[in-house]
mmCIF file of C-alpha atoms and ligand atoms in Angstrom:
data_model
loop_
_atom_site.group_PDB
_atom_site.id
_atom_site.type_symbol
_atom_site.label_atom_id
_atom_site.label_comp_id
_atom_site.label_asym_id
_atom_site.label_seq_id
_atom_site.Cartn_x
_atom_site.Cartn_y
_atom_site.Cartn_z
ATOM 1 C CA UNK A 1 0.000 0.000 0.000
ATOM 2 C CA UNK A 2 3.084 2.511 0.959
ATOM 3 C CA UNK A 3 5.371 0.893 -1.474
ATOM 4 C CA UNK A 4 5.227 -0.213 -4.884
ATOM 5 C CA UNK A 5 6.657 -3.798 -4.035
ATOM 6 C CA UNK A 6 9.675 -3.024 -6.041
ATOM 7 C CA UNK A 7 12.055 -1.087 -3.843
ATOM 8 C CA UNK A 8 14.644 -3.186 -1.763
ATOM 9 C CA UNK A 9 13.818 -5.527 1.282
ATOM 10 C CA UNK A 10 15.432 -3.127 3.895
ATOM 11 C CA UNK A 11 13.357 0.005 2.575
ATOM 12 C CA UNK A 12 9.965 -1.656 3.164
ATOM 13 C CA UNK A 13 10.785 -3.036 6.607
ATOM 14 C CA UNK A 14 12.103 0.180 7.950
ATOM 15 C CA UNK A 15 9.508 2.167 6.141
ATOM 16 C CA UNK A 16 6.377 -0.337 7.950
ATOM 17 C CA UNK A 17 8.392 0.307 11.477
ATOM 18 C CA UNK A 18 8.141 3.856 11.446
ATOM 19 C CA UNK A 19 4.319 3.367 9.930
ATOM 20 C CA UNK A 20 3.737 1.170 12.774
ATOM 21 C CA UNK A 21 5.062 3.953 15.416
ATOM 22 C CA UNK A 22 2.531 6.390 13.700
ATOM 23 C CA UNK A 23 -0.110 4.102 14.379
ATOM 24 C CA UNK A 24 0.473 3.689 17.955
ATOM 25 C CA UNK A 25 -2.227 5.268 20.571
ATOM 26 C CA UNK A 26 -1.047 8.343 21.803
ATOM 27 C CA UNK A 27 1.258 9.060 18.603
ATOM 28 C CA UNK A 28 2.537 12.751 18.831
ATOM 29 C CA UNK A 29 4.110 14.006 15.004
ATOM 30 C CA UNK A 30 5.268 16.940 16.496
ATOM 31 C CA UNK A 31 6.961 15.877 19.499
ATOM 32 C CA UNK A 32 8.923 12.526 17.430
ATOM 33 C CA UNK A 33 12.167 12.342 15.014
ATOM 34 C CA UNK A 34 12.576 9.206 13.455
ATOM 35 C CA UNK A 35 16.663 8.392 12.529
ATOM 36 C CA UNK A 36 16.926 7.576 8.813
ATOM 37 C CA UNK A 37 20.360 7.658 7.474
ATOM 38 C CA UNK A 38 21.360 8.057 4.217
ATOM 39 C CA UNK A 39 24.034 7.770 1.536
ATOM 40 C CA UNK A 40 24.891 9.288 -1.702
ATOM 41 C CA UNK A 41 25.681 7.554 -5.091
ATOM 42 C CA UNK A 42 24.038 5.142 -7.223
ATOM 43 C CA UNK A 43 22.828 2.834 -4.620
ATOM 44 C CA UNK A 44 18.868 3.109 -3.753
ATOM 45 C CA UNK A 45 19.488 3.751 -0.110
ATOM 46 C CA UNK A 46 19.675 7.499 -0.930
ATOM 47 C CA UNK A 47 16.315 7.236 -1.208
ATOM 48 C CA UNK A 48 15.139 6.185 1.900
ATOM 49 C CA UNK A 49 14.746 9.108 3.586
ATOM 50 C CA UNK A 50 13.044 11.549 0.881
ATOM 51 C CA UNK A 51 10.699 8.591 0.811
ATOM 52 C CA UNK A 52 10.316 8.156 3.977
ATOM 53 C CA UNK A 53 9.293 12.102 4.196
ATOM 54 C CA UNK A 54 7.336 12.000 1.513
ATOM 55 C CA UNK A 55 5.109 9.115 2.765
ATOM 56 C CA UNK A 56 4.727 10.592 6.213
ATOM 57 C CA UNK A 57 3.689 13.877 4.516
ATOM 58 C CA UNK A 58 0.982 11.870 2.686
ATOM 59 C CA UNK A 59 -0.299 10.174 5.449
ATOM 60 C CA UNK A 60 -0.609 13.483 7.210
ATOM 61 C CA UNK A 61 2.407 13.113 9.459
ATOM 62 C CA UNK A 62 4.277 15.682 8.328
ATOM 63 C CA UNK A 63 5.707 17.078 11.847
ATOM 64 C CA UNK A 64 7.613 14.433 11.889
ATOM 65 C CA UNK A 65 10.989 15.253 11.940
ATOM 66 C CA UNK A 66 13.661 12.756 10.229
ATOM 67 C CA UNK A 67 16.704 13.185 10.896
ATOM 68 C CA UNK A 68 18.771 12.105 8.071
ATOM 69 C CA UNK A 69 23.016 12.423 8.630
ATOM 70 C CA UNK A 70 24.748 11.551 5.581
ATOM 71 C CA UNK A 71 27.695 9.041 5.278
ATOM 72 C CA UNK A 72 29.421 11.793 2.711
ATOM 73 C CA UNK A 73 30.460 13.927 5.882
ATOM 74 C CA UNK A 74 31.432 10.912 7.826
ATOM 75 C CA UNK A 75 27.528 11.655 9.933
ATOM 76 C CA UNK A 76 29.474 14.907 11.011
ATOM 77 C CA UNK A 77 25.793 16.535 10.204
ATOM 78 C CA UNK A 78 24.566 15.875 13.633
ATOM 79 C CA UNK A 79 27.639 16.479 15.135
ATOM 80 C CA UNK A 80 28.188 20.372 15.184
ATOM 81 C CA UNK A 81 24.959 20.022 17.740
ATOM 82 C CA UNK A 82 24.466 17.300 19.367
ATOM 83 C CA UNK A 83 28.260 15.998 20.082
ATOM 84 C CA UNK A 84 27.289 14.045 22.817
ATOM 85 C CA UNK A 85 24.467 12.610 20.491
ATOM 86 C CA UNK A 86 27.118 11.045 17.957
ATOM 87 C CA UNK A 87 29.708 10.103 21.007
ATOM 88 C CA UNK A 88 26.679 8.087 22.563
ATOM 89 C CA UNK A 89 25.964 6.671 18.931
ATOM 90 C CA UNK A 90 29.384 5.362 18.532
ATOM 91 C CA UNK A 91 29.324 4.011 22.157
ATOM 92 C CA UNK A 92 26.123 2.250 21.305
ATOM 93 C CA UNK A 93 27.493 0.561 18.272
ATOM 94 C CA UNK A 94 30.455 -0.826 19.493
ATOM 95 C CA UNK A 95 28.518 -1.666 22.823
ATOM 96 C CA UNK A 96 26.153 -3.529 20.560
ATOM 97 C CA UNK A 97 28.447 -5.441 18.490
ATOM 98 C CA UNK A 98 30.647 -6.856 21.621
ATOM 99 C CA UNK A 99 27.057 -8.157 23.000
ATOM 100 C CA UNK A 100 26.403 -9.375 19.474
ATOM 101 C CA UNK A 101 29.722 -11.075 19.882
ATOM 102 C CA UNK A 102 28.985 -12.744 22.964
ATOM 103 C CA UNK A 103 25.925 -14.321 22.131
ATOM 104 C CA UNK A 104 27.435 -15.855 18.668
ATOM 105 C CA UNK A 105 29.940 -17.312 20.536
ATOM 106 C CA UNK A 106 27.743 -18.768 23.478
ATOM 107 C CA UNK A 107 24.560 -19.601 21.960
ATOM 108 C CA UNK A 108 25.872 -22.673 19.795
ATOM 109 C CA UNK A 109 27.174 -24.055 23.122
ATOM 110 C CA UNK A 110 25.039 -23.296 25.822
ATOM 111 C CA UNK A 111 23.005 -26.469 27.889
ATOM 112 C CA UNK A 112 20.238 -24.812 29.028
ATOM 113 C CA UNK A 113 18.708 -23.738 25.877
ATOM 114 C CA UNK A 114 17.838 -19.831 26.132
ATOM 115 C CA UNK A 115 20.260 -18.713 28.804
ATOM 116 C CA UNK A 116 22.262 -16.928 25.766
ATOM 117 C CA UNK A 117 19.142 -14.818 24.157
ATOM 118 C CA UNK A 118 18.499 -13.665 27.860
ATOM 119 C CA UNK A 119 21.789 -12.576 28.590
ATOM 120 C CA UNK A 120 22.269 -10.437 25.148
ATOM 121 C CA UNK A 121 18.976 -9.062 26.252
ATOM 122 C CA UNK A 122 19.559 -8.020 29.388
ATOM 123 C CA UNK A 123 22.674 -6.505 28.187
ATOM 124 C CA UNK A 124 21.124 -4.276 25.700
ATOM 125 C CA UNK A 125 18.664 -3.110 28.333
ATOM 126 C CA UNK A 126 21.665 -1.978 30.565
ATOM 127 C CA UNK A 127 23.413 -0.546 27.597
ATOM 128 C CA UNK A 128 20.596 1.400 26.888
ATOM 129 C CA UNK A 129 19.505 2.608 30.127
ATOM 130 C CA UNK A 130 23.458 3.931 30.669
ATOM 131 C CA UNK A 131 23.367 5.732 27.410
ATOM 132 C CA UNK A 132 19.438 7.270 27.784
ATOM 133 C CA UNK A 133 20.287 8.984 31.509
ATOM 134 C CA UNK A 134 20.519 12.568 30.416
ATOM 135 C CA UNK A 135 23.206 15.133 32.188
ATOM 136 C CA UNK A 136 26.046 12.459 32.646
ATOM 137 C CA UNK A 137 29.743 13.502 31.776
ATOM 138 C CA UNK A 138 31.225 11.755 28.756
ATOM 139 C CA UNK A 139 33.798 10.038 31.118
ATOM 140 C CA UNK A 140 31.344 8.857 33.615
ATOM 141 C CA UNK A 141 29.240 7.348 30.568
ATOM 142 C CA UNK A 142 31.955 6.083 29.481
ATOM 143 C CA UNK A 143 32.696 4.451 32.712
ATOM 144 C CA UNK A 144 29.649 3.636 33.656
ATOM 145 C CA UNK A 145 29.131 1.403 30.392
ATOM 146 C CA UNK A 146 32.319 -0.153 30.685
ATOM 147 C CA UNK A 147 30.921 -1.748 34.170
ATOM 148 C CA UNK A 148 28.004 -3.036 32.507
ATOM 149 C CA UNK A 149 30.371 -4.049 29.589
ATOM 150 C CA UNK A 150 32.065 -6.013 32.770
ATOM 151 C CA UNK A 151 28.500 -7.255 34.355
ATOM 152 C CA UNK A 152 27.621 -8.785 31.149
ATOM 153 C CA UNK A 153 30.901 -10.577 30.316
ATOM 154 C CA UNK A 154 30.441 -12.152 33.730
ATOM 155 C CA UNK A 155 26.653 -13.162 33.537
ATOM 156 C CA UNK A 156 27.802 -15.092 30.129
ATOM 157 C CA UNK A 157 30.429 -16.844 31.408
ATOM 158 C CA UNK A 158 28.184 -18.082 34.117
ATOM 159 C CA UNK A 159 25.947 -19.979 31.391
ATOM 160 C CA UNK A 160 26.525 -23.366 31.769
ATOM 161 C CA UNK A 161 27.691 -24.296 28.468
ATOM 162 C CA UNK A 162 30.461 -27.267 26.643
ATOM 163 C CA UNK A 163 32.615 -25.588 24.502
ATOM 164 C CA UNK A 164 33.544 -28.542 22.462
ATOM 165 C CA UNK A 165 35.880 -27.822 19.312
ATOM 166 C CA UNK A 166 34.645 -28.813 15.708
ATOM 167 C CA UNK A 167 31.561 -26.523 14.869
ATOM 168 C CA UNK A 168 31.710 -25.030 11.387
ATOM 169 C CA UNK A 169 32.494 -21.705 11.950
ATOM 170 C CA UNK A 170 30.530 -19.751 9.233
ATOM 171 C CA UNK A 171 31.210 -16.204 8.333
ATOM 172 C CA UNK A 172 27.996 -14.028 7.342
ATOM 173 C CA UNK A 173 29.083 -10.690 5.531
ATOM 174 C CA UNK A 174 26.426 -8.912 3.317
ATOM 175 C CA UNK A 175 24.117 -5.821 3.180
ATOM 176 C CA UNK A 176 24.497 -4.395 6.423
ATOM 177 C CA UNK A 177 20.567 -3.938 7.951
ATOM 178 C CA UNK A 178 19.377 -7.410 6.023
ATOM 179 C CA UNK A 179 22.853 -8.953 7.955
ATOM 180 C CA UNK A 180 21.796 -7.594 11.479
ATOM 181 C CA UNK A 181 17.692 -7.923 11.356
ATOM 182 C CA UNK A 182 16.720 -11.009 12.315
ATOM 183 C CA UNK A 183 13.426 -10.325 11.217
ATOM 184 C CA UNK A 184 14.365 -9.463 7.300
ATOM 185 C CA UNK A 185 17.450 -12.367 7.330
ATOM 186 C CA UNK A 186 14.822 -15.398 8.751
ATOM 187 C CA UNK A 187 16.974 -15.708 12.034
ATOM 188 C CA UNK A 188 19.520 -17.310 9.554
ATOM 189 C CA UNK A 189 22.666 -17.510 12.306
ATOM 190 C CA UNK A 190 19.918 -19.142 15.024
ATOM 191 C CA UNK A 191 19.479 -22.095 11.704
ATOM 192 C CA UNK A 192 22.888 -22.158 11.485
ATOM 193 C CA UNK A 193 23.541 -22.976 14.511
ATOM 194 C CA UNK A 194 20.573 -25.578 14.385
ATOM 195 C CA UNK A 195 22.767 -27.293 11.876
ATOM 196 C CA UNK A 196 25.695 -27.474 13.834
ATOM 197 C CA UNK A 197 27.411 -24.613 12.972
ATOM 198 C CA UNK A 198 28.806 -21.158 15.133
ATOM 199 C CA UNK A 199 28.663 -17.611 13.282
ATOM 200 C CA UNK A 200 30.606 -14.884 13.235
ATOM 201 C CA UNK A 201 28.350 -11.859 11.523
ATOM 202 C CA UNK A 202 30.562 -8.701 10.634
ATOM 203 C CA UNK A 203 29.700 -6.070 12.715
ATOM 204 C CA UNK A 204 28.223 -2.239 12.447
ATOM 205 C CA UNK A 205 31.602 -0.579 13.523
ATOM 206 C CA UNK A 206 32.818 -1.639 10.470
ATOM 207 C CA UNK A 207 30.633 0.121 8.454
ATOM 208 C CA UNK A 208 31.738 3.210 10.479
ATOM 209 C CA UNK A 209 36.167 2.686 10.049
ATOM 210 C CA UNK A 210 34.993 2.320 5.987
ATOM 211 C CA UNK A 211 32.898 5.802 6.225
ATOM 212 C CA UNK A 212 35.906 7.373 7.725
ATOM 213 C CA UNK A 213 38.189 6.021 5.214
ATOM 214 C CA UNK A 214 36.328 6.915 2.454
ATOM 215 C CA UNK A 215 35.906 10.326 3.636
ATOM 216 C CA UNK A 216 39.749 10.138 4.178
ATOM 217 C CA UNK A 217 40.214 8.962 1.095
ATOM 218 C CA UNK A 218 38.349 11.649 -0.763
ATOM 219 C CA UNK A 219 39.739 14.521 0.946
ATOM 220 C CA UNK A 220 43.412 13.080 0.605
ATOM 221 C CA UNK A 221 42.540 13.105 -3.590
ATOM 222 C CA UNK A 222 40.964 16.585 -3.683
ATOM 223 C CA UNK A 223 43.071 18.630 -0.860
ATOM 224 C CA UNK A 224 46.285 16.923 -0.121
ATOM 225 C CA UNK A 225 47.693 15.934 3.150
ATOM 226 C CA UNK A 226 47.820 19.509 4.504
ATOM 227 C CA UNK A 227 44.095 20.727 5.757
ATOM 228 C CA UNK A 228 42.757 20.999 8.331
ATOM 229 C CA UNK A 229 39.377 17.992 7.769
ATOM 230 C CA UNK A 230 41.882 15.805 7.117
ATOM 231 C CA UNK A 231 43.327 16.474 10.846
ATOM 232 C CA UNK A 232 39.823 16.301 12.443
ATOM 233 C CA UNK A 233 38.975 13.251 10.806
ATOM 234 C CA UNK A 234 42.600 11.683 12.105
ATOM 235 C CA UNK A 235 41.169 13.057 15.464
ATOM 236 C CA UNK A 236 38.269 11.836 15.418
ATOM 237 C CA UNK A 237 39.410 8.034 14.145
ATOM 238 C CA UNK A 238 41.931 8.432 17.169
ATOM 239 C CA UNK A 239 39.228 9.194 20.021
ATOM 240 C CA UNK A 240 37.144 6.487 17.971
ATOM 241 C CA UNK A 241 39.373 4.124 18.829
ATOM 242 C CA UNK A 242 39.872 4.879 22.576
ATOM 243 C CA UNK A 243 36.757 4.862 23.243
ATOM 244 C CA UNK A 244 36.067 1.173 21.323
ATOM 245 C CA UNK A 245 39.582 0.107 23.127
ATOM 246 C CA UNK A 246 37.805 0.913 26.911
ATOM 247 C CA UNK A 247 34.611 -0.909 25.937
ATOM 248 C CA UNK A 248 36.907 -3.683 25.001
ATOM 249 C CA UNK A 249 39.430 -4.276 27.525
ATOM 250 C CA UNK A 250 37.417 -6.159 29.875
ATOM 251 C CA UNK A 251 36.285 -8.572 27.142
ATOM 252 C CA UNK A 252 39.708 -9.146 25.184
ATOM 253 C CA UNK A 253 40.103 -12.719 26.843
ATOM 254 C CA UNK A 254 36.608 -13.738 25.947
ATOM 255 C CA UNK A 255 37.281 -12.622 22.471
ATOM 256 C CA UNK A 256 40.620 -14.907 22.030
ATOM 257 C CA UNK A 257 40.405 -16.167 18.092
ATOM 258 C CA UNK A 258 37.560 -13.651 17.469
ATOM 259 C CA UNK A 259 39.363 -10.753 16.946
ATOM 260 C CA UNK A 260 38.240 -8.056 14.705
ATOM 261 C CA UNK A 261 40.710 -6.403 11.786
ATOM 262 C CA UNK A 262 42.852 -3.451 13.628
ATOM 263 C CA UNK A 263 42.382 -1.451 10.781
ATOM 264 C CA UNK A 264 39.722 -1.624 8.023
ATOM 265 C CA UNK A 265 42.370 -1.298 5.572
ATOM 266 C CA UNK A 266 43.118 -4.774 6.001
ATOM 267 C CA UNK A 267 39.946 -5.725 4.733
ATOM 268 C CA UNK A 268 40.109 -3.407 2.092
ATOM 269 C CA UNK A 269 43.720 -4.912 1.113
ATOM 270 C CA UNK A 270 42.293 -7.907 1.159
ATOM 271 C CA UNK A 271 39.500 -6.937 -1.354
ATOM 272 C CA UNK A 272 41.816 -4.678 -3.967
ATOM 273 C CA UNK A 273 42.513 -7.717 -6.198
ATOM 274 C CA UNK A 274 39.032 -8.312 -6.781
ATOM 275 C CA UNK A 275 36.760 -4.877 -6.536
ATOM 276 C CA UNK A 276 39.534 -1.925 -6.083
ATOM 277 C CA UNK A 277 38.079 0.469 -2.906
ATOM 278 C CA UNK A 278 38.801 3.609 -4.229
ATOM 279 C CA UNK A 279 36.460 2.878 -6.907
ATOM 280 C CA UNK A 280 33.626 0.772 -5.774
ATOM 281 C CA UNK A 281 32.578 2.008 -3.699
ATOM 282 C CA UNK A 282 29.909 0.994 -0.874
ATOM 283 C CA UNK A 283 29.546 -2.279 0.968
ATOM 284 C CA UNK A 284 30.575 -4.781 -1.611
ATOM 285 C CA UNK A 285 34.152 -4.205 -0.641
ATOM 286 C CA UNK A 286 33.411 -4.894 3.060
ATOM 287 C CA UNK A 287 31.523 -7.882 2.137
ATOM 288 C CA UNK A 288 34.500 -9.048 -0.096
ATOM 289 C CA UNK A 289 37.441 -7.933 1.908
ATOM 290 C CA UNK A 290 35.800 -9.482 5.111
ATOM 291 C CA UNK A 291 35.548 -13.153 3.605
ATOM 292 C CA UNK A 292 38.895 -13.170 2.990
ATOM 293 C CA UNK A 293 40.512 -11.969 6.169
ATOM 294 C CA UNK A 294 37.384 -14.637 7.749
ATOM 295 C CA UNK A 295 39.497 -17.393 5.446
ATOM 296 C CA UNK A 296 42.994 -16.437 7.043
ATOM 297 C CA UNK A 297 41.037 -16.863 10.490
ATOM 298 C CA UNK A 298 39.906 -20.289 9.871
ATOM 299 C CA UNK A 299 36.232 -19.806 8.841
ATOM 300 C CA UNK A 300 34.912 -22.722 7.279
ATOM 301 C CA UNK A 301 32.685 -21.010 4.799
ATOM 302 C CA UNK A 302 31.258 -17.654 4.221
ATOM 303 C CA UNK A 303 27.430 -16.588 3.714
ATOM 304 C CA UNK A 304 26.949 -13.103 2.175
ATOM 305 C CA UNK A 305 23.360 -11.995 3.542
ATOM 306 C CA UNK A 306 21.481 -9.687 0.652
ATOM 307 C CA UNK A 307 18.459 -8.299 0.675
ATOM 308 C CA UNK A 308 16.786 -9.557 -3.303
ATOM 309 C CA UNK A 309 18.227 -7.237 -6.173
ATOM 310 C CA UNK A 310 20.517 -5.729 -4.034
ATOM 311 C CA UNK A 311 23.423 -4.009 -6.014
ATOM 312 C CA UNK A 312 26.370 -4.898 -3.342
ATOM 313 C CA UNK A 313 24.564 -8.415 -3.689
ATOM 314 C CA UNK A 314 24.646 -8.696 -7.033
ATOM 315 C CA UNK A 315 28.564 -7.902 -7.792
ATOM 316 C CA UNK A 316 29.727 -9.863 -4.736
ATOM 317 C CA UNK A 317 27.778 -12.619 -7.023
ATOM 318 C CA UNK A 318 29.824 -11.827 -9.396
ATOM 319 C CA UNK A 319 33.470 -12.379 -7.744
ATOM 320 C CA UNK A 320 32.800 -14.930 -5.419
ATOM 321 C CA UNK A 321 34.041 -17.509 -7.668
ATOM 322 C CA UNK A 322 37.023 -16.009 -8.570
ATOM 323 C CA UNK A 323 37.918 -15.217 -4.433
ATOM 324 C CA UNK A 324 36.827 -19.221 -3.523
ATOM 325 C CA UNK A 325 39.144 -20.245 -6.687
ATOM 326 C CA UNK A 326 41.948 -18.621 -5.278
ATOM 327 C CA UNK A 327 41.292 -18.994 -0.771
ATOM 328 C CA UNK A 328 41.591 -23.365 -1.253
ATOM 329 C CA UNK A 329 37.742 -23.443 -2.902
ATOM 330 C CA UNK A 330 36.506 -21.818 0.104
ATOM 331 C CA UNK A 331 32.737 -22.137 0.164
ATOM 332 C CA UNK A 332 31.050 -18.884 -0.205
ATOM 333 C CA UNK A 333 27.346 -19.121 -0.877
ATOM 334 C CA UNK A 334 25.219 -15.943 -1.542
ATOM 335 C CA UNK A 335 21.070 -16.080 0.262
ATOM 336 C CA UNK A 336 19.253 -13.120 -0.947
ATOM 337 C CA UNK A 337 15.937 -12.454 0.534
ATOM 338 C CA UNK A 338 12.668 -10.863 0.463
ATOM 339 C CA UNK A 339 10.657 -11.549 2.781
ATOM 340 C CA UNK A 340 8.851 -14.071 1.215
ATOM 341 C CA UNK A 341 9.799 -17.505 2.781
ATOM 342 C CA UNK A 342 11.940 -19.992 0.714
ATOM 343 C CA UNK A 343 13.482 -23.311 1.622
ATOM 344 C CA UNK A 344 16.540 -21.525 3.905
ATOM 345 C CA UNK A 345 16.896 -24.479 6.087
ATOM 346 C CA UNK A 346 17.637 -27.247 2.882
ATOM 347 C CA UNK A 347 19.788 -24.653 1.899
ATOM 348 C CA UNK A 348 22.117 -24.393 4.782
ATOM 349 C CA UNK A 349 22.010 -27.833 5.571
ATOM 350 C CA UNK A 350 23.830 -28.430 2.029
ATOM 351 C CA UNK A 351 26.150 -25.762 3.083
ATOM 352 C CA UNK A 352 27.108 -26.667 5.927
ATOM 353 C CA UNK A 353 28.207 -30.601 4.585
ATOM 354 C CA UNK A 354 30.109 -28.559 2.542
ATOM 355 C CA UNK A 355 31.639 -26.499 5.057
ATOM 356 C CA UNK A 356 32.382 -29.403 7.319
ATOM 357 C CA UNK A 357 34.079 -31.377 4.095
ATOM 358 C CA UNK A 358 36.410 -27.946 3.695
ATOM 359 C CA UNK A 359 37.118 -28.171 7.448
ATOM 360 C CA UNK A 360 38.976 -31.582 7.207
ATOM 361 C CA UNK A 361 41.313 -29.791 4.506
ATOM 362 C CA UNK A 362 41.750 -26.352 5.468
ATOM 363 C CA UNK A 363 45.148 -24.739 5.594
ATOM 364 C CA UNK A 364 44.379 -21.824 8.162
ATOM 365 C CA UNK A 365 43.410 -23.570 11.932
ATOM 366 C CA UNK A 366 40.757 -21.681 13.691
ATOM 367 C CA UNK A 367 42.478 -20.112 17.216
ATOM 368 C CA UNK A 368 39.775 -20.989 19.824
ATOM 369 C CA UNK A 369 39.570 -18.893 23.630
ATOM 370 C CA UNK A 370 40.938 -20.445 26.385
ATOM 371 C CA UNK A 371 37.533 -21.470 27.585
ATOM 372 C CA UNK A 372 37.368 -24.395 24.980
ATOM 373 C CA UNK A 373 38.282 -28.423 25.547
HETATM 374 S S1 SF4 B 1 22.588 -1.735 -0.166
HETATM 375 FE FE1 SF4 B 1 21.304 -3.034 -1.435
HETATM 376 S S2 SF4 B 1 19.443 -3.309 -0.252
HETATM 377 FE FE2 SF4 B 1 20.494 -1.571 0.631
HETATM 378 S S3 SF4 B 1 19.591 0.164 -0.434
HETATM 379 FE FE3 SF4 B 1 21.436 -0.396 -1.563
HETATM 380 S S4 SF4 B 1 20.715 -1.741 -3.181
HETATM 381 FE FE4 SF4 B 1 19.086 -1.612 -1.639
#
């Protein structure tokens, strides 16, 4: 009814959220903002948010605000006034992702089915309620979510679980909202796991390292070295870091053989041979990039998560071979989807034989934590 069926996968299931919010009892348009972010070049998520205006406008919702930072300025948009807005974003994100991390790597070996889900949703509520109290210093946040960073780590090392070695370990890369919503992706890590295999799903920070590089990138090519963006984007990258490095340190034995790149130009390295980064741009290079350095880490296969149509989908598609051919015929499988159910679990259970058949001949071994047999 609000779209014409033909727009991607992640467009109509954000678009029917923010519907849904309009809908509620109670709804105030001028008192909301709804977060869209957007993009520029030739992919269609530019659109979202003119769309997303325009509908609301329709519907008569038209004091809505949406707030739409752009990844051209590295989301510095929001940042000349609400700086504590974007250094509770990035806190968020990586926040997220370690929690994301943690129940990956517990789930698949947990006893007492459940125990995992609760834990990774209990942490999000604590993350969440540190990062909504208004008035708090940076530092104290900062501290603050650290110690629940610390509460959670312990509460998932009390699940009784057997960390036995041998699982698959599967790598899902892909379009970045159909990789993260369960809802759009069919819960496809929970079915991998119900076929005996562990995931490790690249994470959102990543997205954020390749948005400053690119923005790096750019102004390197059209300015030189000497200016002065260039030195507050090095500035920024730098307090980046420290602040993903405090969330971190209480986690970093937990992590042991799960580790992260240190720098996204690894990944982009990685990808160069295959889709160069300083001209395709977008998340095909992430997606690319990120199944190799998964391959040097002992992955077993790799699933690249795409919403149907997608463009970064599509040439992925396209190079896969070529990157199996030359990583020892890693398997790398492609599941686009679109919200209409298909036959995902015959699918992965054909992957993962062939996973498991790579495992008994791959020439990277998998570094597991201390916690394992
Ligand atoms: S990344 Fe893919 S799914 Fe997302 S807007 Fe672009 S083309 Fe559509």
């Amino acid at each position: 009814m609000h779209s014409g069926g033909e727009e991607c996968l992640p467009h109509k299931v954000t678009l029917g959220d923010f519907l849904k919010l309009c809908r509620r009892p109670g709804f105030e348009p001028g008192k909301t903002a709804f977060l869209m972010f957007t993009a520029h070049g030739p992919c269609r998520f530019g659109q979202y948010a003119p769309y997303l205006r325009q509908q609301l406008h329709e519907m008569g919702y038209g004091d809505v605000m949406v707030v739409s930072p752009t990844s051209r300025n590295g989301y510095d948009g929001i940042g000349e006034n609400a700086l504590e807005l974007t250094r509770s974003m990035w806190l968020a994100v990586v926040a997220g992702d370690i929690a994301l991390r943690f129940l990956l790597k517990t789930r698949p070996y947990e006893t007492n089915r459940g125990d995992a889900d609760a834990a990774f949703e209990q942490a999000v509520a604590d993350f969440g309620e540190v990062l909504a109290r208004p008035g708090l210093k940076p530092r104290h946040r900062l501290r603050q979510l650290v110690q629940r960073v610390e509460q959670m780590r312990d509460r998932f090392r009390s699940i009784p679980a057997r960390y036995t070695r041998g699982r698959p370990l599967i790598g899902l890369v892909g379009e970045i909202f159909c990789r993260l919503n369960t809802f759009s992706n069919d819960d496809v890590a929970r079915k991998i796991e119900n076929h005996g295999g562990e995931c490790w799903i690249s994470d959102i920070a990543e997205w954020v390292w390749y948005v400053n590089w690119s923005q790096e990138d750019t102004t390197i090519r059209e300015r030189g070295r000497l200016n002065t963006d260039l030195l507050k984007l090095k500035l920024k990258t730098h307090v980046q870091h420290r602040y993903e490095q405090a969330l971190l340190a209480p986690v970093l034995d937990d992590l042991q053989g799960y580790e992260e790149p240190h720098d996204i130009r690894e990944v982009l390295t990685a990808c160069e041979p295959y889709l160069p980064p300083e001209g395709s741009l977008g998340e095909m290079v992430l997606s690319v990039g990120k199944a190799i350095y998964l391959h040097r880490k002992g992955a077993d296969g790799i699933i690249d998560i795409s919403p149907f149509t997608c463009m970064n989908g599509i040439i992925c598609e396209a190079v896969y071979p070529a990157v199996s051919a030359a990583h020892d015929d890693l398997p790398i499988r492609i599941c686009y989807f679109d919200g209409i159910n298909t036959n995902l679990d015959r699918d992965l259970e054909i992957f993962l034989e062939l996973a498991r058949a790579y495992q008994r001949r791959k020439p990277h071994a998998r570094k597991y934590p201390y916690y394992f047999d």
